Amino acid sequence: MSIKKTLPKKSLVITDPWVNLRQLTDARIALGRAGGSLPTMPQLEFQLAHARARDAVHLVFDADGVQHQLQERGHTVQRIHSEAESRRVYLRRPDLGRRLDDSSRSALAKFAAGGDSGFDAAFVVADGLSSLAIHRHAIAVLQLVWQVLMQEGWRLAPVIVAEQSRVALGDEIGALLGAEQLAMFIGERPGLSAADSLGIYLTYAPRPGRTDAERNCISNIRPEGLCYEEAAQSLVRLMVRARRLRLTGVGLKDERGEILHEERY
Amino acid sequence: MSSFQQTLGHRRYIFDSLKSLLAKASPARSGDELAGIAAASMEERVAAQLCLAEVPLKAFLEDALVPYEEDDVTRLILDSHDPAAFAAVSSFTVGDFRNWLLAYDTDAAALSALAPGVTPEMAAAVSKLMRNQDLILVGKKCRVVTAFRDTIGLPGRLSVRLQPNDPTDDPRSIAASILDGLLYGAGDAVIGVNPASDSLQKACALLSLIDELRRRFDIPTQSCVLAHVTTTLAAIEAGAPVDLIFQSIAGTEAANRSFGISLKLLEEAREAALSLNRGTVGDNVMYFETGQGSALSANAHFGVDQLTCEARSYGVARYFQPLLVNTVVGFIGPEYLYDGKQIIRAGLEDHFCGKLLGVPMGCDVCYTNHAEADQDDMDTLMTMLGVAGCNYFMGVPGADDVMLHYQSTSFHDALYLRQVLGLRPAPEFEAWLESMGVMRDEQLQPVSERHRLLEGLLLGGTM
């Protein structure tokens, strides 16, 4: 028996004559209605998208795989972990996701004590709330930015791969490395239409205690949102301006560099 | 600083400050646990509530939870407190206050007269002694009506903010969502876009887009691009058609600083918007969003519980006579409000506290995908808030915000609420919907592909 036969007849649903406008937007427009309510099919499509987003939040971060891919591209990689030991703790205790665990802190301190510090910039690749975003987009965008900055003669720190990380974890990392600015590549909170959005948060003179108003954010990086090239160009532009003006945040606005008002990662 | 104690059987509970007493009396939520200020047991919570019930309301005028000298929000609250309005309840304890609020005689007029005499801390305190039904009942009795191009918050009315967000601020996508919303009867609170970038140029382009549409179809509503207040001020200087000033606000000076704002900046922005004189039936020009947990998130809560911090942000809001104020209740995530139960409770508390203070409360009934909540929880909260007389909800196509990545309420949700509770849009907007053939006898009408709005938008160059 086909499932379709058991579904209500089309005439029970009032369709919207502007369905063609759906090609202009990802938003769920022209869904039609049963009375004033959501018809059965769009209702179930929503439930499916929510189920997938819930699954993405709990997807395990493949830090080994990310490390290998970076090394294949010639990067030195430093692995670190926040104080949140599990996803469960991470979700309830963002404060722990903003602090390095002891072994990561001493590893970074040891690295800096080796005389190799005082970088123009550091990059962190961090799981945040969507490992899927990192798995799919982080390295591609990082490579575009890295090439430009190397050509410009920037001194860049080894790439940090961070597990169970929040944005502000970068403040402690940047301070330990002595980096003038730090760009955090982090998985954004999954939405229904996108469970794989990458966000980049730029902080000048990172150190613990920086506020959200002192960062700039580029969000929704994915092929269907802000494309890699545009994201990379925006980041480079912001970094060059941050270096010149010696700040990030409200004082540094850009075509795409959004001022962060609320935590969205 | 006074301390408080409560004996229950053989156990004596001691609360070393009014601030701590308030925190421990709060119904359970993850944010207060995260801050390390929540009650350690269920019994301690009720002990704190019993103790709080005996605290005189006057204590909140004498014992500032966040020091007067250090915080301009505290100064604003205490300096603008109206002793004459407070006189009606000045002899009450917090427990008496709850009983008084529930009394038959305490009607809309009494509550309006009282509002300037209530401080945010008093509102937060009494809410901690109230069950959900009390929050609904008293919220329902309060009436806060505001106006710009239409009138929002009248009895028997429910308005909707049309929220046509797009991840790249694409004007065609935004226009398509606006059209969808208008044809579903939404948009009487505001047509308000959250921009993906904070670019002045894009904000001005979006403002012009919505304004053009509004003027072409003579829609009695207002528009807003929810950019940072500094961007909107720059837009006004650039001559953009700015109806409302939007800003996220919080309940302490330090938290507001983390948003890049000050009270002085808000005042300046309000004056700039008023000078444009664009309202037709009223001059409420401010739009604020808030949410429990924002002060803690900015590490600027001074050990004050998140509900009390939230109520203090309404203290900020009311000073600026806003058109719209809504809590974005489940947006902030599970570390502040863990699950559906906590989000529902917080939504009702926020609405109650705001309305009691005289703030035109709406609510973004919402959740994120890392919270333990789903659509059924949102149905419960929006229905309860609808009963409580909430001024407006969000209208997001299909409840899915494709830019901010969270689930809010949909155009269909608003139609459901209007249907089950017999609520109608703002009167000016309702007349417009009827004149456009979108709605008749409180029901949505089928529209043809030749409908004026569709043809106008498609042929008018917007697409």
mmCIF file of N, CA and C in Angstrom, chain A residues 188-241:
data_model
loop_
_atom_site.group_PDB
_atom_site.id
_atom_site.type_symbol
_atom_site.label_atom_id
_atom_site.label_comp_id
_atom_site.label_asym_id
_atom_site.label_seq_id
_atom_site.Cartn_x
_atom_site.Cartn_y
_atom_site.Cartn_z
ATOM 1 N N GLU A 188 28.839 27.188 14.335
ATOM 2 C CA GLU A 188 27.721 27.930 14.911
ATOM 3 C C GLU A 188 26.596 26.984 15.274
ATOM 4 N N ARG A 189 25.740 27.483 16.146
ATOM 5 C CA ARG A 189 24.592 26.702 16.581
ATOM 6 C C ARG A 189 23.773 26.253 15.364
ATOM 7 N N PRO A 190 23.499 24.969 15.215
ATOM 8 C CA PRO A 190 22.751 24.506 14.046
ATOM 9 C C PRO A 190 21.335 25.074 13.993
ATOM 10 N N GLY A 191 20.944 25.469 12.789
ATOM 11 C CA GLY A 191 19.568 25.894 12.567
ATOM 12 C C GLY A 191 18.868 24.802 11.785
ATOM 13 N N LEU A 192 17.626 25.065 11.416
ATOM 14 C CA LEU A 192 16.881 24.030 10.704
ATOM 15 C C LEU A 192 17.353 23.876 9.273
ATOM 16 N N SER A 193 17.633 25.016 8.597
ATOM 17 C CA SER A 193 18.031 24.903 7.200
ATOM 18 C C SER A 193 19.538 24.724 7.072
ATOM 19 N N ALA A 194 20.271 24.979 8.124
ATOM 20 C CA ALA A 194 21.724 24.814 8.068
ATOM 21 C C ALA A 194 22.233 24.302 9.401
ATOM 22 N N ALA A 195 22.772 23.100 9.361
ATOM 23 C CA ALA A 195 23.374 22.547 10.576
ATOM 24 C C ALA A 195 24.886 22.706 10.515
ATOM 25 N N ASP A 196 25.403 23.362 9.437
ATOM 26 C CA ASP A 196 26.853 23.400 9.206
ATOM 27 C C ASP A 196 27.386 24.810 8.958
ATOM 28 N N SER A 197 26.844 25.822 9.654
ATOM 29 C CA SER A 197 27.321 27.192 9.483
ATOM 30 C C SER A 197 28.603 27.428 10.273
ATOM 31 N N LEU A 198 29.594 27.982 9.576
ATOM 32 C CA LEU A 198 30.855 28.325 10.234
ATOM 33 C C LEU A 198 30.837 29.808 10.610
ATOM 34 N N GLY A 199 31.329 30.132 11.801
ATOM 35 C CA GLY A 199 31.476 31.527 12.210
ATOM 36 C C GLY A 199 32.940 31.831 12.468
ATOM 37 N N ILE A 200 33.330 33.094 12.216
ATOM 38 C CA ILE A 200 34.697 33.504 12.550
ATOM 39 C C ILE A 200 34.614 34.733 13.452
ATOM 40 N N TYR A 201 35.321 34.678 14.569
ATOM 41 C CA TYR A 201 35.325 35.781 15.523
ATOM 42 C C TYR A 201 36.743 36.314 15.621
ATOM 43 N N LEU A 202 36.885 37.609 15.370
ATOM 44 C CA LEU A 202 38.209 38.227 15.389
ATOM 45 C C LEU A 202 38.359 39.117 16.625
ATOM 46 N N THR A 203 39.464 38.921 17.345
ATOM 47 C CA THR A 203 39.708 39.703 18.554
ATOM 48 C C THR A 203 41.119 40.283 18.514
ATOM 49 N N TYR A 204 41.225 41.603 18.636
ATOM 50 C CA TYR A 204 42.536 42.237 18.699
ATOM 51 C C TYR A 204 43.040 42.197 20.140
ATOM 52 N N ALA A 205 44.346 41.991 20.307
ATOM 53 C CA ALA A 205 44.971 41.899 21.628
ATOM 54 C C ALA A 205 44.161 40.981 22.544
ATOM 55 N N PRO A 206 44.017 39.705 22.147
ATOM 56 C CA PRO A 206 43.198 38.785 22.949
ATOM 57 C C PRO A 206 43.792 38.577 24.337
ATOM 58 N N ARG A 207 42.937 38.605 25.329
ATOM 59 C CA ARG A 207 43.331 38.271 26.696
ATOM 60 C C ARG A 207 42.043 38.026 27.475
ATOM 61 N N PRO A 208 42.121 37.145 28.510
ATOM 62 C CA PRO A 208 40.909 36.840 29.271
ATOM 63 C C PRO A 208 40.249 38.122 29.765
ATOM 64 N N GLY A 209 38.912 38.194 29.644
ATOM 65 C CA GLY A 209 38.189 39.378 30.095
ATOM 66 C C GLY A 209 37.690 40.234 28.946
ATOM 67 N N ARG A 210 38.100 39.917 27.723
ATOM 68 C CA ARG A 210 37.570 40.655 26.566
ATOM 69 C C ARG A 210 36.053 40.484 26.494
ATOM 70 N N THR A 211 35.330 41.533 26.106
ATOM 71 C CA THR A 211 33.873 41.416 25.993
ATOM 72 C C THR A 211 33.475 41.210 24.534
ATOM 73 N N ASP A 212 32.206 40.831 24.340
ATOM 74 C CA ASP A 212 31.687 40.600 22.991
ATOM 75 C C ASP A 212 31.775 41.848 22.123
ATOM 76 N N ALA A 213 31.635 43.019 22.748
ATOM 77 C CA ALA A 213 31.668 44.263 21.970
ATOM 78 C C ALA A 213 33.066 44.529 21.416
ATOM 79 N N GLU A 214 34.059 43.776 21.898
ATOM 80 C CA GLU A 214 35.430 43.986 21.431
ATOM 81 C C GLU A 214 35.823 42.995 20.327
ATOM 82 N N ARG A 215 34.824 42.285 19.800
ATOM 83 C CA ARG A 215 35.116 41.339 18.715
ATOM 84 C C ARG A 215 34.324 41.713 17.472
ATOM 85 N N ASN A 216 34.788 41.205 16.337
ATOM 86 C CA ASN A 216 33.990 41.266 15.117
ATOM 87 C C ASN A 216 33.680 39.842 14.681
ATOM 88 N N CYS A 217 32.502 39.709 14.076
ATOM 89 C CA CYS A 217 32.046 38.364 13.729
ATOM 90 C C CYS A 217 31.662 38.297 12.256
ATOM 91 N N ILE A 218 32.073 37.238 11.619
ATOM 92 C CA ILE A 218 31.594 36.938 10.266
ATOM 93 C C ILE A 218 30.833 35.627 10.398
ATOM 94 N N SER A 219 29.535 35.635 10.062
ATOM 95 C CA SER A 219 28.768 34.432 10.362
ATOM 96 C C SER A 219 28.147 33.818 9.116
ATOM 97 N N ASN A 220 27.581 32.648 9.324
ATOM 98 C CA ASN A 220 26.861 31.932 8.268
ATOM 99 C C ASN A 220 27.728 31.589 7.068
ATOM 100 N N ILE A 221 28.955 31.165 7.330
ATOM 101 C CA ILE A 221 29.851 30.795 6.230
ATOM 102 C C ILE A 221 29.571 29.340 5.831
ATOM 103 N N ARG A 222 29.117 29.169 4.607
ATOM 104 C CA ARG A 222 28.845 27.858 4.002
ATOM 105 C C ARG A 222 28.478 28.156 2.556
ATOM 106 N N PRO A 223 28.592 27.187 1.668
ATOM 107 C CA PRO A 223 28.371 27.486 0.252
ATOM 108 C C PRO A 223 27.006 28.125 -0.024
ATOM 109 N N GLU A 224 25.971 27.732 0.712
ATOM 110 C CA GLU A 224 24.634 28.279 0.462
ATOM 111 C C GLU A 224 24.426 29.608 1.196
ATOM 112 N N GLY A 225 25.368 29.995 2.060
ATOM 113 C CA GLY A 225 25.260 31.261 2.790
ATOM 114 C C GLY A 225 26.322 32.213 2.280
ATOM 115 N N LEU A 226 27.239 32.608 3.148
ATOM 116 C CA LEU A 226 28.362 33.441 2.737
ATOM 117 C C LEU A 226 29.450 32.505 2.199
ATOM 118 N N CYS A 227 29.840 32.688 0.925
ATOM 119 C CA CYS A 227 30.755 31.725 0.316
ATOM 120 C C CYS A 227 32.170 31.891 0.868
ATOM 121 N N TYR A 228 32.997 30.867 0.660
ATOM 122 C CA TYR A 228 34.348 30.853 1.240
ATOM 123 C C TYR A 228 35.164 32.089 0.847
ATOM 124 N N GLU A 229 35.118 32.418 -0.456
ATOM 125 C CA GLU A 229 35.954 33.511 -0.948
ATOM 126 C C GLU A 229 35.575 34.829 -0.283
ATOM 127 N N GLU A 230 34.274 35.076 -0.221
ATOM 128 C CA GLU A 230 33.818 36.334 0.384
ATOM 129 C C GLU A 230 34.179 36.392 1.862
ATOM 130 N N ALA A 231 34.014 35.264 2.537
ATOM 131 C CA ALA A 231 34.339 35.211 3.961
ATOM 132 C C ALA A 231 35.823 35.484 4.175
ATOM 133 N N ALA A 232 36.646 34.864 3.331
ATOM 134 C CA ALA A 232 38.094 35.034 3.477
ATOM 135 C C ALA A 232 38.491 36.481 3.203
ATOM 136 N N GLN A 233 37.903 37.063 2.173
ATOM 137 C CA GLN A 233 38.215 38.474 1.863
ATOM 138 C C GLN A 233 37.818 39.388 3.018
ATOM 139 N N SER A 234 36.643 39.141 3.582
ATOM 140 C CA SER A 234 36.188 39.957 4.709
ATOM 141 C C SER A 234 37.142 39.841 5.882
ATOM 142 N N LEU A 235 37.561 38.616 6.153
ATOM 143 C CA LEU A 235 38.444 38.412 7.301
ATOM 144 C C LEU A 235 39.783 39.121 7.088
ATOM 145 N N VAL A 236 40.339 38.972 5.900
ATOM 146 C CA VAL A 236 41.627 39.631 5.627
ATOM 147 C C VAL A 236 41.478 41.148 5.788
ATOM 148 N N ARG A 237 40.389 41.677 5.224
ATOM 149 C CA ARG A 237 40.153 43.124 5.311
ATOM 150 C C ARG A 237 40.059 43.563 6.777
ATOM 151 N N LEU A 238 39.316 42.789 7.560
ATOM 152 C CA LEU A 238 39.173 43.126 8.980
ATOM 153 C C LEU A 238 40.522 43.051 9.692
ATOM 154 N N MET A 239 41.299 42.030 9.358
ATOM 155 C CA MET A 239 42.579 41.846 10.052
ATOM 156 C C MET A 239 43.550 42.977 9.724
ATOM 157 N N VAL A 240 43.544 43.390 8.467
ATOM 158 C CA VAL A 240 44.427 44.492 8.063
ATOM 159 C C VAL A 240 44.021 45.784 8.777
ATOM 160 N N ARG A 241 42.702 46.009 8.831
ATOM 161 C CA ARG A 241 42.209 47.221 9.512
ATOM 162 C C ARG A 241 42.451 47.153 11.012
#
